[in-house]
Amino acid sequence: MIDAIRDLHIHRMTNERRPFGHELPRAAANRNAGHEPLAIIGMAVRLPGADDLDAYWRLVVEGRSAIGEIPADRLDRELFFDPNKGIRGKTYSSIGGIVSPMTTPPGHWLLTPEQATDCDLAHLELCDVAAAAFRHAGLDPLAVSDRRSGVYVGHTRGTGVGGDLMYSTMLADTAAWLTEVEGFIEASGGDPGGAIDAVVTSERQRLPRRHQGGGPRLDAHRCSSTVSQAFGLDGPCVALNAACSSSLFALAAAADDLLLGRSDMAVVAGSSHCRFDSLVLFSKAQSVSATGSRPFDASADGLVTAEGYVVVLVKTLRRALADGNPVHAVIRGIGVSSDGRGKSLWAPREEGQTEAIRRAHADLLDPARLGYIEAHATSTSVGDATEVKALARALRDHVPADCRIPIGSVKANIGHTLETAGLAGLVKAVLCMKHATIPPVPGLESLNPEVDWEASPFVVPREASPWAPTDGLPRRAAVNSFGIGGLNAHVVLDEFTGSVPPAARETLTPLDATAFATVPADDAVAIVGLAALAPGALSAGALWDLVGGPSRPFTTVPSDRWNVDAAFDSGPATNWHTPQKLGGFIDGFAYDWRAHKIPPKQIAAADPLQFMLLDTVSRALADAGHPDRVLPQARTGVVVGTAFGGDFAVALQIGMRLPFFTAALRRECAARGVPDEVIKPLCKKFADLVIERLPALGDETGSFTSSSLASRITKTFDFMGGATAVDGGAASAVTALDICRNFLLTGRVDCMICAAGQRSMSLVTYEQLSLAGCLSRSGQPRPFDEASDGLLPAEGTAVFVLKRLSDARRDGDRVHGIVRGIGTARAAGSQPLRTAIERSLAEAGV
């Protein structure tokens, strides 16, 4: 939140443009460029078993695996490991893919020492990988000339320090529940307060704490803004969460900005970190393997979690050639989709994946030219089979009967790098083209029997083999990715042979002739439906009345959120306390489970923000005339702007770290002479109480990832146009609007659900704002008033239904407003705000 207030400025123009005969803005002039090739001009990796591109290629081509036992500093086996499945809070797997320890401190680049120490180590590691990508492109990392460059990172969290801070802040609040546990007062020797204080103090002594100023800055958005700041870039910076497709959705968002002429270069990245909590979450779903990663194999029994950093630098091919940049590969097509209404959040749907594949090939690319497919292939039997069937379904009629396309998955080498997985596969595919070699899939014994391999157009390579071009044409590869919740992405790559690929159609039998819509060059985006849910205003109409009136809907923190009496301290800002009791809390809203037939038991453990958004989307669709006005559901996408984490993440981190707390409680009780036969049931009773009140650990809806906010919408309303959550800090809502607008103007979709949601109202938020000096002590925030002493946090949701203006007029939609231009600039101070305003005016043709 604080990062965006200080670092990112976004301005939007929603007024009707007056026809003064202005020259079309650059963005408008480049519309209808949906098929323009993009160039990968630089790449770099830091992955398990591979600190650079050369090591990565050797690992892959030699068919080796970098998967091993998770180090003790990532997984405390005594606290979190149990070989049996189904044990709450435990993992039955202890293997993973871990990057090698850094031998030198990460570089600061253009960051000051103070800025560097305020970052998550994972964010600094990504900066080092980005610097390597710049050098690979022949650019000086400290003097990047293409400063109008965006940074798009598939990323959800850093090293886990953020979780430690959440746990530390909420320790006293949670520990106070010990007084309600039968037998605790006796075990404390009649001194429950002293025992609780001792446990809390011992835990906090080993944990990090925030410093004056509110840092460290660990938000997901900070990952992208740190890269932007480290190299002096001045375009959009955003973190995207589309689950395991995050980095390829980041590529799609970057591509649209480039194709519309809004950026000169894009830094596209994936950043993921592996530690005990990932293993615990995947073990709960029983989707992780305790033995190894075996894509396409009959014995595949689950994924192996891994971590890694990948960066690719992208320009339009025309721009790259004009600038004299090296071209390592050409991106010919990017397709995204969502599964729509399926069986469950966790079950992949063949139809959704097929849509992404068709959209990437569109009506320009001949699938018969594919020489290699890098599959997602997580090493789950059902998931792998579904993916292969989807690929076969999309390609079978376009590939000669005697053709067999090699298909592989780098997860056999490095494990599943989660948010980074798509780009890890993409770089592998580029290296395969560069070395003209198809690498083997290691560990393959017998093929997955759920796939009819004889009838499919694919073959899984068991040893390295030469890759000969087809009919003398550039080699072509495809990269596939999908994430839980049915978020799919597919990319088509061509080898670059020194000439511009032809723009003419390659085939008369396109996979999907409507993959990209034709967009008028001067089109804009219309808001055809809207709804809101805010403190003191349960509808958009009520919000308008509230804005126009004198009342302020600030109330005392509800007792079921956190213990205000214990945390309130009117003195100077200190750790674990707040000088403010007020906030913008929604009162009177109750989600009706019958509206979307969601079991109440499922709702009880899930992130409430999911259902606040569902209700708001329903009302926005009604405002747009749905269901009387039919939406193009197969081509309707969803973007949710939100600061990743929120109150649900806080509750989840407390539940996840219960073994740490109960270990400290056991030590304290033992020091007081309490026998073990008393301590053990006492700890279990306390753990049960915490899980009862904070049931996040029992969630079955994927709330641990913010992508579920978007995928819940696509599944409920059967939308298949693709979906992602985006974190742009306090600018997340307009960042979502920006990406929605781009998707519409490139013709990627015909309708977008642009949603924003905020539910970060725990003591963690108040503590950070207080230490940063941003929290109003008076409880009376006054925008534009020099006497204002800060802000108050508030929760709420808002939704726009968006269409291209030409389509809205054609369909006779009611238009609430028109988005003509959005300008983005990064940095602190007033000048970037001026730049953002100027860019939005230029895009609007004003």
mmCIF file of C-alpha atoms in Angstrom, residues 166 169-170 557 561-562 585 646-647 650-651 759-767 793:
data_model
loop_
_atom_site.group_PDB
_atom_site.id
_atom_site.type_symbol
_atom_site.label_atom_id
_atom_site.label_comp_id
_atom_site.label_asym_id
_atom_site.label_seq_id
_atom_site.Cartn_x
_atom_site.Cartn_y
_atom_site.Cartn_z
ATOM 1 C CA MET A 166 2.449 -11.123 10.393
ATOM 2 C CA THR A 169 2.523 -8.831 15.170
ATOM 3 C CA MET A 170 -0.482 -11.027 15.956
ATOM 4 C CA VAL A 557 -12.411 -1.994 14.933
ATOM 5 C CA ARG A 561 -11.195 -8.703 13.949
ATOM 6 C CA TRP A 562 -8.528 -8.187 16.644
ATOM 7 C CA PHE A 585 -15.299 -1.364 8.204
ATOM 8 C CA GLY A 646 -4.828 -9.237 3.369
ATOM 9 C CA ASP A 647 -6.587 -10.468 6.480
ATOM 10 C CA VAL A 650 -2.640 -13.082 8.258
ATOM 11 C CA ALA A 651 -4.966 -15.766 9.601
ATOM 12 C CA ARG A 759 -9.654 -6.410 3.002
ATOM 13 C CA SER A 760 -6.381 -5.707 4.811
ATOM 14 C CA MET A 761 -7.665 -4.440 8.134
ATOM 15 C CA SER A 762 -5.703 -6.470 10.667
ATOM 16 C CA LEU A 763 -3.330 -5.079 13.285
ATOM 17 C CA VAL A 764 -0.554 -5.817 10.778
ATOM 18 C CA THR A 765 -1.854 -3.038 8.509
ATOM 19 C CA TYR A 766 -2.339 -0.581 11.360
ATOM 20 C CA GLU A 767 1.138 -1.268 12.745
ATOM 21 C CA PRO A 793 -7.564 2.117 6.154
#
